[in-house]
mmCIF file of C-alpha atoms in Angstrom:
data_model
loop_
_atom_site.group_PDB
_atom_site.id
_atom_site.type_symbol
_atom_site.label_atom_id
_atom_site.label_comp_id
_atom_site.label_asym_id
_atom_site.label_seq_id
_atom_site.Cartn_x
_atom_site.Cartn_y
_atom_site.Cartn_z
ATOM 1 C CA UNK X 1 30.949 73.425 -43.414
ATOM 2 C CA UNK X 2 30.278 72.062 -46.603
ATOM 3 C CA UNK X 3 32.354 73.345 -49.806
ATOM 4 C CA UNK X 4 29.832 75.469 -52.281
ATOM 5 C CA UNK X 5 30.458 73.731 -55.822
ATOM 6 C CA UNK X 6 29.484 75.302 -58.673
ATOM 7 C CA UNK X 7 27.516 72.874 -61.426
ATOM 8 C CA UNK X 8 27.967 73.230 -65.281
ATOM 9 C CA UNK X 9 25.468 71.432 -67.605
ATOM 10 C CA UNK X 10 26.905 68.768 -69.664
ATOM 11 C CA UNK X 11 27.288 69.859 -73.156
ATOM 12 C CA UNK X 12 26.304 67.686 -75.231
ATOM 13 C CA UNK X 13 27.841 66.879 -78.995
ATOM 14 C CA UNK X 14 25.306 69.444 -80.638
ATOM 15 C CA UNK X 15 25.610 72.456 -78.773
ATOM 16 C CA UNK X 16 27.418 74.777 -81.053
ATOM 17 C CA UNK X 17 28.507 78.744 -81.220
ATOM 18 C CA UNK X 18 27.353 79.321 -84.964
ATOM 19 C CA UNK X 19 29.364 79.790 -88.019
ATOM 20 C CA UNK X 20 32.264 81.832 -88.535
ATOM 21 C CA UNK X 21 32.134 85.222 -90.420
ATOM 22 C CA UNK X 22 35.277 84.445 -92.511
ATOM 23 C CA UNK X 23 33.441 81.116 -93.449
ATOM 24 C CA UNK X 24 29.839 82.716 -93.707
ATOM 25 C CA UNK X 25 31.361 85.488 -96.219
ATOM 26 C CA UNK X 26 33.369 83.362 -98.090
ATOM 27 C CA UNK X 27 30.320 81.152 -98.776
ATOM 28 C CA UNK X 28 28.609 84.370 -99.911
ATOM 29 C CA UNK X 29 30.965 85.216 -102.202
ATOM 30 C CA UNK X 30 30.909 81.795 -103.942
ATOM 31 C CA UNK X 31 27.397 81.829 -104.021
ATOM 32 C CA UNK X 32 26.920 85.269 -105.274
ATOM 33 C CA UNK X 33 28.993 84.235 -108.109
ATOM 34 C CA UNK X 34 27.558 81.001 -108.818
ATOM 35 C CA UNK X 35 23.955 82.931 -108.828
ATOM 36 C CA UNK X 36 25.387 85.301 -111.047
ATOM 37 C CA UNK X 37 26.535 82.540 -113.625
ATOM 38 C CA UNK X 38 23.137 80.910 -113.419
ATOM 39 C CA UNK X 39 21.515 83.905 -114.108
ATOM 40 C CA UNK X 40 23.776 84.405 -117.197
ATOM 41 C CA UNK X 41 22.112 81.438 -118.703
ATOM 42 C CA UNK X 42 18.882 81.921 -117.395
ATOM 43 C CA UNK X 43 18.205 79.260 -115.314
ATOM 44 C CA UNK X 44 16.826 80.941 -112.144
ATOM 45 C CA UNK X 45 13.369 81.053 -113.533
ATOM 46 C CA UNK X 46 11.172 78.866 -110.340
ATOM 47 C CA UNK X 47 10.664 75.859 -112.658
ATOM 48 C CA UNK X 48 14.569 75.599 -113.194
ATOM 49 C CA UNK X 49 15.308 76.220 -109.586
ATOM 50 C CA UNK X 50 12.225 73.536 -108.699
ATOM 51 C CA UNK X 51 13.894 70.506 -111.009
ATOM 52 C CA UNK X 52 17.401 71.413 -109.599
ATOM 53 C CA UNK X 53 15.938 70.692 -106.104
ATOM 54 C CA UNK X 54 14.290 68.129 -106.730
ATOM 55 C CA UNK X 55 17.401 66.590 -108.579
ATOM 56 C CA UNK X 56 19.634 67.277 -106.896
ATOM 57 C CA UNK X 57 18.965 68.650 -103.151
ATOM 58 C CA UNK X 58 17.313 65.473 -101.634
ATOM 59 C CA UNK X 59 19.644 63.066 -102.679
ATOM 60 C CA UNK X 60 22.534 65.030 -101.431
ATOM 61 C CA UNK X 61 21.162 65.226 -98.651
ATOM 62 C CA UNK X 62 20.718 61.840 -97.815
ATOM 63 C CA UNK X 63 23.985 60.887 -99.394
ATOM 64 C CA UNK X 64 25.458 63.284 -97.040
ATOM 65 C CA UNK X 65 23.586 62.338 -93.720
ATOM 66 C CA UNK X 66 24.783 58.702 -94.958
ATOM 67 C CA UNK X 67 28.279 59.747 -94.865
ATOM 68 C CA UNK X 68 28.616 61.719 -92.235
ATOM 69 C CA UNK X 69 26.127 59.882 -89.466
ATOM 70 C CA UNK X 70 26.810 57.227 -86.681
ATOM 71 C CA UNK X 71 25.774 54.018 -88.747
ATOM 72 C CA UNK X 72 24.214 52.897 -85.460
ATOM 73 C CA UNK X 73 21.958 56.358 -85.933
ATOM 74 C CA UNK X 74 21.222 55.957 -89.569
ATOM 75 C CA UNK X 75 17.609 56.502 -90.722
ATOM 76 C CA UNK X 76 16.582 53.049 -92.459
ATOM 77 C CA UNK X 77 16.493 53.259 -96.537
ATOM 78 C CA UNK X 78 12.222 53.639 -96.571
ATOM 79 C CA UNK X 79 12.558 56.621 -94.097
ATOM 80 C CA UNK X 80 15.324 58.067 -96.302
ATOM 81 C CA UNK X 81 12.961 57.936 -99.108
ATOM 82 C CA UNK X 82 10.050 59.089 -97.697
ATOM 83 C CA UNK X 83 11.852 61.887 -96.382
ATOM 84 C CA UNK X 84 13.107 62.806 -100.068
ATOM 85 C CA UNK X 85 9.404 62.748 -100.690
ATOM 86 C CA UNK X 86 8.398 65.116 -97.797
ATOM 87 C CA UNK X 87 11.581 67.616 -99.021
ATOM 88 C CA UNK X 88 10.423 67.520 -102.671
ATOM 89 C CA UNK X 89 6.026 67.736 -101.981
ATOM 90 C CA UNK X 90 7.130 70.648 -99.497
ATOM 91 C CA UNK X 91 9.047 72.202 -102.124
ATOM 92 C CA UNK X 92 6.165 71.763 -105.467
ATOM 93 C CA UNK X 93 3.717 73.345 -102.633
ATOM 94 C CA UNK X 94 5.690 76.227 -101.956
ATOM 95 C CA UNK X 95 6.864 77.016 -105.545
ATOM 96 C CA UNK X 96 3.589 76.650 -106.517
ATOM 97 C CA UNK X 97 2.292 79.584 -104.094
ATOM 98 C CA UNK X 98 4.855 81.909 -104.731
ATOM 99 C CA UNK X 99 4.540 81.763 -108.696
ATOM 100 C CA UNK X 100 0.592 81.971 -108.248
ATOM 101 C CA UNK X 101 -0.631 83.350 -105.498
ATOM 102 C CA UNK X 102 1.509 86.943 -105.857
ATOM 103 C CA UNK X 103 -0.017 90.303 -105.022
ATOM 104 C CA UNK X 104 -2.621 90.766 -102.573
ATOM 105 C CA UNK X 105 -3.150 87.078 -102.255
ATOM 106 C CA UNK X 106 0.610 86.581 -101.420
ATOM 107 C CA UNK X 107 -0.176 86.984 -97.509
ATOM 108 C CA UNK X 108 -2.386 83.715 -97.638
ATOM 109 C CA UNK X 109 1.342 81.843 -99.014
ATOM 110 C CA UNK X 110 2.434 82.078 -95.497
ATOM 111 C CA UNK X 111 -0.695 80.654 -94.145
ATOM 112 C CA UNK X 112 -1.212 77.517 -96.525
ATOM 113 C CA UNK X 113 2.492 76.790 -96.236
ATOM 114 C CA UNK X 114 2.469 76.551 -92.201
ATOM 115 C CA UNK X 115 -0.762 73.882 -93.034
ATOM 116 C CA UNK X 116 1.932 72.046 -95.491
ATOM 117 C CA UNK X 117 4.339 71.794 -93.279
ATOM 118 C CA UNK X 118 2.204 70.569 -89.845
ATOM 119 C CA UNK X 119 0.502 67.895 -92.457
ATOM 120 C CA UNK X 120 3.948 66.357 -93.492
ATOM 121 C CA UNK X 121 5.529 66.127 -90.430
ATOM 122 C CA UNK X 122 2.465 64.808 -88.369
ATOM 123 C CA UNK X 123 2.053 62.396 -91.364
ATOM 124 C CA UNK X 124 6.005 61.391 -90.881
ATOM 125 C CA UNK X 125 5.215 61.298 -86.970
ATOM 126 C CA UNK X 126 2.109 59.128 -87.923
ATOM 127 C CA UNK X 127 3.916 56.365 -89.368
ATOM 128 C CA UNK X 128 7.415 56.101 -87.885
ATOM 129 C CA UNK X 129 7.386 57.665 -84.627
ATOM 130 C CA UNK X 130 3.609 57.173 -83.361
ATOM 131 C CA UNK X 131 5.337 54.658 -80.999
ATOM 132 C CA UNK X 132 7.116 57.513 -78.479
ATOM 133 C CA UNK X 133 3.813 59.833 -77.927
ATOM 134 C CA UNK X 134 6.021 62.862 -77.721
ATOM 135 C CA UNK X 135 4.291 64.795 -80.345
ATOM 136 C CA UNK X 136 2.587 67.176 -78.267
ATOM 137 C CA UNK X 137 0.396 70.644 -79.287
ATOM 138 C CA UNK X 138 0.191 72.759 -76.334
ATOM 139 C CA UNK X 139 -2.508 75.765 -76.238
ATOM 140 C CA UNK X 140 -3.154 78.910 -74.663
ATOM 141 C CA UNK X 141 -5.968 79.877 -72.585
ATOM 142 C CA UNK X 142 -5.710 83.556 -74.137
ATOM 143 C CA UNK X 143 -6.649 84.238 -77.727
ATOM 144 C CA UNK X 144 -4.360 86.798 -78.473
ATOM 145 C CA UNK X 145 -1.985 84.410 -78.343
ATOM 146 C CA UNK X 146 -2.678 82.688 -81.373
ATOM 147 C CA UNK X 147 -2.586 86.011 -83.608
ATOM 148 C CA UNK X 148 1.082 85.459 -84.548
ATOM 149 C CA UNK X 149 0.254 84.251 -87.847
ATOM 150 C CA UNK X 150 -1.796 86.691 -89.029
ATOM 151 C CA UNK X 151 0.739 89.556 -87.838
ATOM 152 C CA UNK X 152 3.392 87.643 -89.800
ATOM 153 C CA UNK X 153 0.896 87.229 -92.582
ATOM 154 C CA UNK X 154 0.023 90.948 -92.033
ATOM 155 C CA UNK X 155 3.813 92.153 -92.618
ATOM 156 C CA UNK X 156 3.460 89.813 -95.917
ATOM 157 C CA UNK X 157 0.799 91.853 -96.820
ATOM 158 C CA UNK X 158 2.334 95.146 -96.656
ATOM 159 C CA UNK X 159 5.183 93.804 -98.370
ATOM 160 C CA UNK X 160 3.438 92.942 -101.071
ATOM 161 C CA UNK X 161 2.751 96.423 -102.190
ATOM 162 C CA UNK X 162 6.601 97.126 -102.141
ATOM 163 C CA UNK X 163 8.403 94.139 -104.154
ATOM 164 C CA UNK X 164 8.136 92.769 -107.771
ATOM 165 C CA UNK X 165 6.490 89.796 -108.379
ATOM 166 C CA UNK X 166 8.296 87.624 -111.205
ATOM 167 C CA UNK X 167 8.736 84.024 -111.819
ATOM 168 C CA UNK X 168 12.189 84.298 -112.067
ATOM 169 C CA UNK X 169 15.345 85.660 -109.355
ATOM 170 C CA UNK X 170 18.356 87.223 -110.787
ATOM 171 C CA UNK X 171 21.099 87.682 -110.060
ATOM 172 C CA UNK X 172 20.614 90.190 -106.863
ATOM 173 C CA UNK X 173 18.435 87.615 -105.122
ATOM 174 C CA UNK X 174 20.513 85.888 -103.604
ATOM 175 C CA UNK X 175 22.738 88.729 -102.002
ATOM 176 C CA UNK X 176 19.750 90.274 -100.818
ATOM 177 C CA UNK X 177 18.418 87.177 -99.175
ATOM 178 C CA UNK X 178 22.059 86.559 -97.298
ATOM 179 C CA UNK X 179 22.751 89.776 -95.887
ATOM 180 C CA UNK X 180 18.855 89.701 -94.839
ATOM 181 C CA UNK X 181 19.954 87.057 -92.913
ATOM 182 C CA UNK X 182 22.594 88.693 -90.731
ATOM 183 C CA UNK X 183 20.273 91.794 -90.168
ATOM 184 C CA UNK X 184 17.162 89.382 -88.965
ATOM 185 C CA UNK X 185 20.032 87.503 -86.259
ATOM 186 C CA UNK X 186 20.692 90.614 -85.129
ATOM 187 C CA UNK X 187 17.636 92.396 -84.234
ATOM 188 C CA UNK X 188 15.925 88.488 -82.948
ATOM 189 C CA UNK X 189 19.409 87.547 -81.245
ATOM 190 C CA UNK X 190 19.382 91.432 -79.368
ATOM 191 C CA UNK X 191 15.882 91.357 -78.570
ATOM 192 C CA UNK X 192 16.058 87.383 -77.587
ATOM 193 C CA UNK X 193 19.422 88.204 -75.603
ATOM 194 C CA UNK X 194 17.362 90.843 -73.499
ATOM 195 C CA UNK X 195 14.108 88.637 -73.255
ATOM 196 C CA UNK X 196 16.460 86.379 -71.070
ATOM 197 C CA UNK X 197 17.557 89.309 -68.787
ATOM 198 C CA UNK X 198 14.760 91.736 -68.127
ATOM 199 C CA UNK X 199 12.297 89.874 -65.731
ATOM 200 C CA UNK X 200 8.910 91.003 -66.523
ATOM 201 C CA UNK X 201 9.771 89.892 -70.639
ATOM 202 C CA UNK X 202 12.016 86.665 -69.524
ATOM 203 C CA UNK X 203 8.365 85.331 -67.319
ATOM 204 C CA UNK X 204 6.403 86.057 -70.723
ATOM 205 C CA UNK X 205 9.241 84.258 -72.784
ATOM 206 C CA UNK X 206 9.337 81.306 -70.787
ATOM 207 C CA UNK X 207 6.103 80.048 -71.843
ATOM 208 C CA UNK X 208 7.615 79.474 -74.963
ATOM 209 C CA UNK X 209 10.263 77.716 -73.542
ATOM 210 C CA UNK X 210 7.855 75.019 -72.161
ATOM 211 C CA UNK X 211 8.642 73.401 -75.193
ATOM 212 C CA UNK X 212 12.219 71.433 -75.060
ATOM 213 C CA UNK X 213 14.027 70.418 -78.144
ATOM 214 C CA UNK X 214 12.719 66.911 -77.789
ATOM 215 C CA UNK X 215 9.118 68.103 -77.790
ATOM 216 C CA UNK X 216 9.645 70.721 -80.926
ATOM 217 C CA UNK X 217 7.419 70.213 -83.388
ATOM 218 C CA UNK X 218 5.919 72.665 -85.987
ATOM 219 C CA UNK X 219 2.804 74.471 -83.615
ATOM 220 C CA UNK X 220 6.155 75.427 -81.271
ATOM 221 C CA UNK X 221 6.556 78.534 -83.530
ATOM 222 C CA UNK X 222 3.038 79.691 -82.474
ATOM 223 C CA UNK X 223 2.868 78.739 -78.888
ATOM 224 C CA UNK X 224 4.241 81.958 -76.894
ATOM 225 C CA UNK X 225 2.730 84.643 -75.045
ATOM 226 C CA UNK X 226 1.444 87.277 -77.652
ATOM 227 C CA UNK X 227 4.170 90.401 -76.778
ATOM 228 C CA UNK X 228 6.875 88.230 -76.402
ATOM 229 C CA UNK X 229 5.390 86.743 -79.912
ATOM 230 C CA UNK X 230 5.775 90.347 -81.005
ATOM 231 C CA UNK X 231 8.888 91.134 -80.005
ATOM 232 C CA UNK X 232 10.548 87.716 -81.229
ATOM 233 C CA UNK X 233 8.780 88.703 -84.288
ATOM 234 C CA UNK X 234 10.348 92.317 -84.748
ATOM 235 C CA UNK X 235 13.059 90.868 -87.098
ATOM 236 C CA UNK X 236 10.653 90.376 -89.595
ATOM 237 C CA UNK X 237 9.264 93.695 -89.432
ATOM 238 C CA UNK X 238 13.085 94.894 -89.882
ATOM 239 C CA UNK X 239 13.660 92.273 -92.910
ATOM 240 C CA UNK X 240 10.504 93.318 -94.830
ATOM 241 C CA UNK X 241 11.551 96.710 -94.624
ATOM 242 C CA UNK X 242 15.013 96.154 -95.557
ATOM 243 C CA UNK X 243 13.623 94.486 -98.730
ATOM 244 C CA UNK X 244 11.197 97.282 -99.527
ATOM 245 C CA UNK X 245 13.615 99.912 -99.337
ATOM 246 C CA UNK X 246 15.939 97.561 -101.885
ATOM 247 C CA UNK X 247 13.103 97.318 -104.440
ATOM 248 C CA UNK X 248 13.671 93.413 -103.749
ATOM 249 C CA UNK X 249 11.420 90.719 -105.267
ATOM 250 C CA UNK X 250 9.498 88.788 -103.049
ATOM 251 C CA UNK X 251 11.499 85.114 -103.055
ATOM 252 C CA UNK X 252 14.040 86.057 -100.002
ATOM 253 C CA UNK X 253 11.233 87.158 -97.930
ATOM 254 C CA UNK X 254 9.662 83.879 -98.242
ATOM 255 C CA UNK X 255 13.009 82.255 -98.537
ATOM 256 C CA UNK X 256 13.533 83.405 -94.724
ATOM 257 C CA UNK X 257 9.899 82.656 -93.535
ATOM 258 C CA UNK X 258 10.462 79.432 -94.748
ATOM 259 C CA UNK X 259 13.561 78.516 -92.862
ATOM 260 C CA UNK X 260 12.372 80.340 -90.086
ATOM 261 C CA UNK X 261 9.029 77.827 -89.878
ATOM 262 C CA UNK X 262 11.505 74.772 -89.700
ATOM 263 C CA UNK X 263 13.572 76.050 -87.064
ATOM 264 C CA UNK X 264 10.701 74.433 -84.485
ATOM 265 C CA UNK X 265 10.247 71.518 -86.715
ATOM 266 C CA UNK X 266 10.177 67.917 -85.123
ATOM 267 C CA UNK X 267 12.493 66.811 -88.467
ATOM 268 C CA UNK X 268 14.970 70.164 -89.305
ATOM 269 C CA UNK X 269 17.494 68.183 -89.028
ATOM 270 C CA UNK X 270 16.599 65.801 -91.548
ATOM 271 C CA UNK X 271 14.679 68.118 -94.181
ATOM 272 C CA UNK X 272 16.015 70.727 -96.099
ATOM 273 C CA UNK X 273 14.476 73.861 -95.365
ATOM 274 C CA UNK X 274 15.571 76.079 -98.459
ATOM 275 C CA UNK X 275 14.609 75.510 -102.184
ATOM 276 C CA UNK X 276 15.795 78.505 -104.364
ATOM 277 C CA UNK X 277 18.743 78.908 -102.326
ATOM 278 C CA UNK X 278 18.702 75.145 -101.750
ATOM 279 C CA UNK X 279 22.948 75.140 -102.898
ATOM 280 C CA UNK X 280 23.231 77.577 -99.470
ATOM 281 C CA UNK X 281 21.941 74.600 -97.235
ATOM 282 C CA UNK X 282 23.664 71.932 -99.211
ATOM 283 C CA UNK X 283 27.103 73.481 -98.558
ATOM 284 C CA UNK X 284 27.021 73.693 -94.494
ATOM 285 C CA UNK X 285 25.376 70.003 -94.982
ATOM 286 C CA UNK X 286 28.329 68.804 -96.367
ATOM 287 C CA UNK X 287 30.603 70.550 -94.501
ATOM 288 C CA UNK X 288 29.534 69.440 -91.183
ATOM 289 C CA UNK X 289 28.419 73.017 -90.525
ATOM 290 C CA UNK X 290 25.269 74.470 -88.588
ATOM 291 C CA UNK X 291 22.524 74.217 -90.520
ATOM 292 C CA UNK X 292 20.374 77.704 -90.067
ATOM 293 C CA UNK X 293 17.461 75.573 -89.197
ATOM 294 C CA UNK X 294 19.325 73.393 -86.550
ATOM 295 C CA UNK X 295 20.759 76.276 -84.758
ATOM 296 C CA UNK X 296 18.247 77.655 -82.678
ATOM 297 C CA UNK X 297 16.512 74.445 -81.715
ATOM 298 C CA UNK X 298 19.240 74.107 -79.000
ATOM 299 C CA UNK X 299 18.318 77.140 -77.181
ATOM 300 C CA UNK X 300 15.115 74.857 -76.213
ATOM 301 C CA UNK X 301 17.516 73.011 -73.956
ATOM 302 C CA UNK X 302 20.624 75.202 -73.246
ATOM 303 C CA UNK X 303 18.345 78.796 -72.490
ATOM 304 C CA UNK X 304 21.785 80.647 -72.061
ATOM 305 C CA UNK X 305 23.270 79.889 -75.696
ATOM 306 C CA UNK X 306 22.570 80.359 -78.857
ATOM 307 C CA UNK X 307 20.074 83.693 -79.339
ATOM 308 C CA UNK X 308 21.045 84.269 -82.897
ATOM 309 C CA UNK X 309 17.913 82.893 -85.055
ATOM 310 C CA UNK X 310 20.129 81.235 -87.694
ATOM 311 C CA UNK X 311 23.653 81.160 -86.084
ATOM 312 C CA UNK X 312 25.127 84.191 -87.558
ATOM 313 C CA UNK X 313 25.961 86.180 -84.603
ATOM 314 C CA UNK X 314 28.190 84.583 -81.693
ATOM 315 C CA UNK X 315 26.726 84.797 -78.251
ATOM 316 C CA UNK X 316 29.506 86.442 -76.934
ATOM 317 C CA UNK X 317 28.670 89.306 -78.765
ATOM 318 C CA UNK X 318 25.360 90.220 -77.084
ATOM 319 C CA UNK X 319 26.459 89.445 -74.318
ATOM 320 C CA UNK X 320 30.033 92.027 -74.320
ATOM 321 C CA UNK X 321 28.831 94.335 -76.288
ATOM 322 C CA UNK X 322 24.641 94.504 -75.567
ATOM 323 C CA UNK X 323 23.941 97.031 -72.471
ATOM 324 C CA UNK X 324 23.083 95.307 -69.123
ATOM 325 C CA UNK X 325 23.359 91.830 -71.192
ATOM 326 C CA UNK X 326 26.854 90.619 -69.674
ATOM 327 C CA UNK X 327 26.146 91.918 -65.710
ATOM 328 C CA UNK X 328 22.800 89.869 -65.888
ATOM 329 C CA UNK X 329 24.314 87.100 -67.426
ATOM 330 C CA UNK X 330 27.472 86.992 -64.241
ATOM 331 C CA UNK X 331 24.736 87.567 -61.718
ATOM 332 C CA UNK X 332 22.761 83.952 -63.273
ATOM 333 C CA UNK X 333 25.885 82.130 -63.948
ATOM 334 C CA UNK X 334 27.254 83.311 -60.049
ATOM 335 C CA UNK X 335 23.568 82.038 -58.860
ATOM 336 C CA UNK X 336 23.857 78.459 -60.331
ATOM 337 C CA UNK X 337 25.722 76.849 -57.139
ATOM 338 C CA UNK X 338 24.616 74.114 -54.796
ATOM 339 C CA UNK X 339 25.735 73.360 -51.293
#
């Protein structure tokens, strides 16, 4: 008889469990104070915020990446700059509909910034990467399917008649928009966790997965089976509620959409993916940390790790401490043996 052998996946150097809270918290707490000091001198109006970016946020970036990369895996000096050009156009466009198109127009922001960000990258696709013909937009038969957008848009809409519009954060912004973050990982990473071990949900969820992380590209945050779209989705509904109970204003709602609409994109890991919080990305950048758009691209290719949207949450904790999560999760691991 042969000997059963049981097969683990090769992990490869990105697969990661998140951050830590002691070094999520402690990044808070510099922030928060750093906001606060801003805000002191008034320089969290969106025009201040917008030249800071575009000072300062690109070129760290790339000055980072430069650092910290394989120099056999560096991008060449013209991509560099043309990706510092893609990070600051994405970031006039989207500063430019949230200080004008506030109120019952703010819904549409959502809308014309998903266009933005499918022009760029197919544009970046276009002329360095046209060679590979990866970039691939898969439909649905069903049209239901394709109403994610306008639910999202939807929830912006209600929103709108909760926070206060106002060219300018202060000083509460930002603590709003982290601890946002934590609550949105854990009602996507619970819901996610469960979409992987109740059948009927985990055959509607792997449509979604018919995208790996080599074929992610910005129409992967729309191709899914409608309910599982919806109940991805419910951490959104959470987060705008969250903020309208808090009286927020409306920048860390669309601070989170936007980070949320690069976590499918072809080049996260290249492009920043926050602008008035832009200092929040910077830090885990140079630090070597997860990114919060880098985390859940993973999960394309490893469908047993990393549930958390951002990173926030550890896997191990759904699957201790979630009911029927860590019996389903023995039963798949038990079944993954050859002959």
């Amino acid at each position: 008889m042969s000997k059963k052998k049981e097969t683990q996946p090769v992990i490869d150097s990105y697969k990661s469990s998140g951050v830590t809270v002691l070094y999520y918290w402690t990044k808070f707490a510099v922030l928060t104070l750093y906001y606060a000091i801003l805000s002191h001198f008034g320089l969290l109006s969106f025009r201040a915020r917008l030249i800071m970016f575009c000072l300062i946020a690109p070129i760290n970036r790339v000055v980072a990446q430069a650092a910290y990369t394989d120099p056999k895996n560096r991008m060449s000096v013209v991509r560099s700059l043309f990706t510092v050009l893609v990070d600051i156009t994405e970031a006039c466009v989207y500063v430019y509909l949230q200080t004008y198109f506030t109120g019952n127009y703010w819904w549409s922001t959502l809308i014309l910034q998903i266009i933005c960000v499918a022009v760029t990258e197919i544009v970046q696709y276009k002329i360095f990467d046209s060679s590979r013909s990866d970039y691939e937009v898969k439909t649905s038969d069903d049209p239901l399917d394709y109403l994610l957008a306008i639910v999202v848009a939807g929830t912006f809409h209600w929103l709108s008649w909760h926070v206060t519009f106002h060219p300018s954060l202060d000083a509460f912004s930002f603590p709003l928009f982290a601890t946002s973050l934590y609550l949105f990982d854990a009602v996507f990473g619970t819901l996610h966790a469960y979409s992987h071990c109740i059948p009927w949900i985990h055959k509607k969820h792997m449509v979604h997965h018919q995208y790996r992380r080599s074929d992610l590209n910005a129409f992967a945050n729309f191709y899914a089976d409608i309910t599982d779209s919806f109940v991805m989705n419910c951490g959104f509904f959470f987060v705008a509620f969250y903020f309208a109970v808090c009286g927020s204003g409306h920048i860390p709602m669309a601070e989170i959409s936007f980070v949320a609409l690069h976590t499918h994109a072809r080049y996260s890991k290249t492009q920043s993916h926050l602008v008035f919080f832009f200092e929040f990305d910077l830090i885990d950048l140079w630090l070597k940390r997860d990114r919060l758009s880098t985390f859940h691209a993973r999960h394309h290719d490893w469908p047993d790790e990393n549930f958390a949207g951002f990173g926030l949450i550890q896997d191990d904790l759904f699957r201790a401490y979630l009911p029927g999560v860590p019996e389903s999760f023995r039963k798949r691991r038990a079944s993954v043996k050859t002959e």
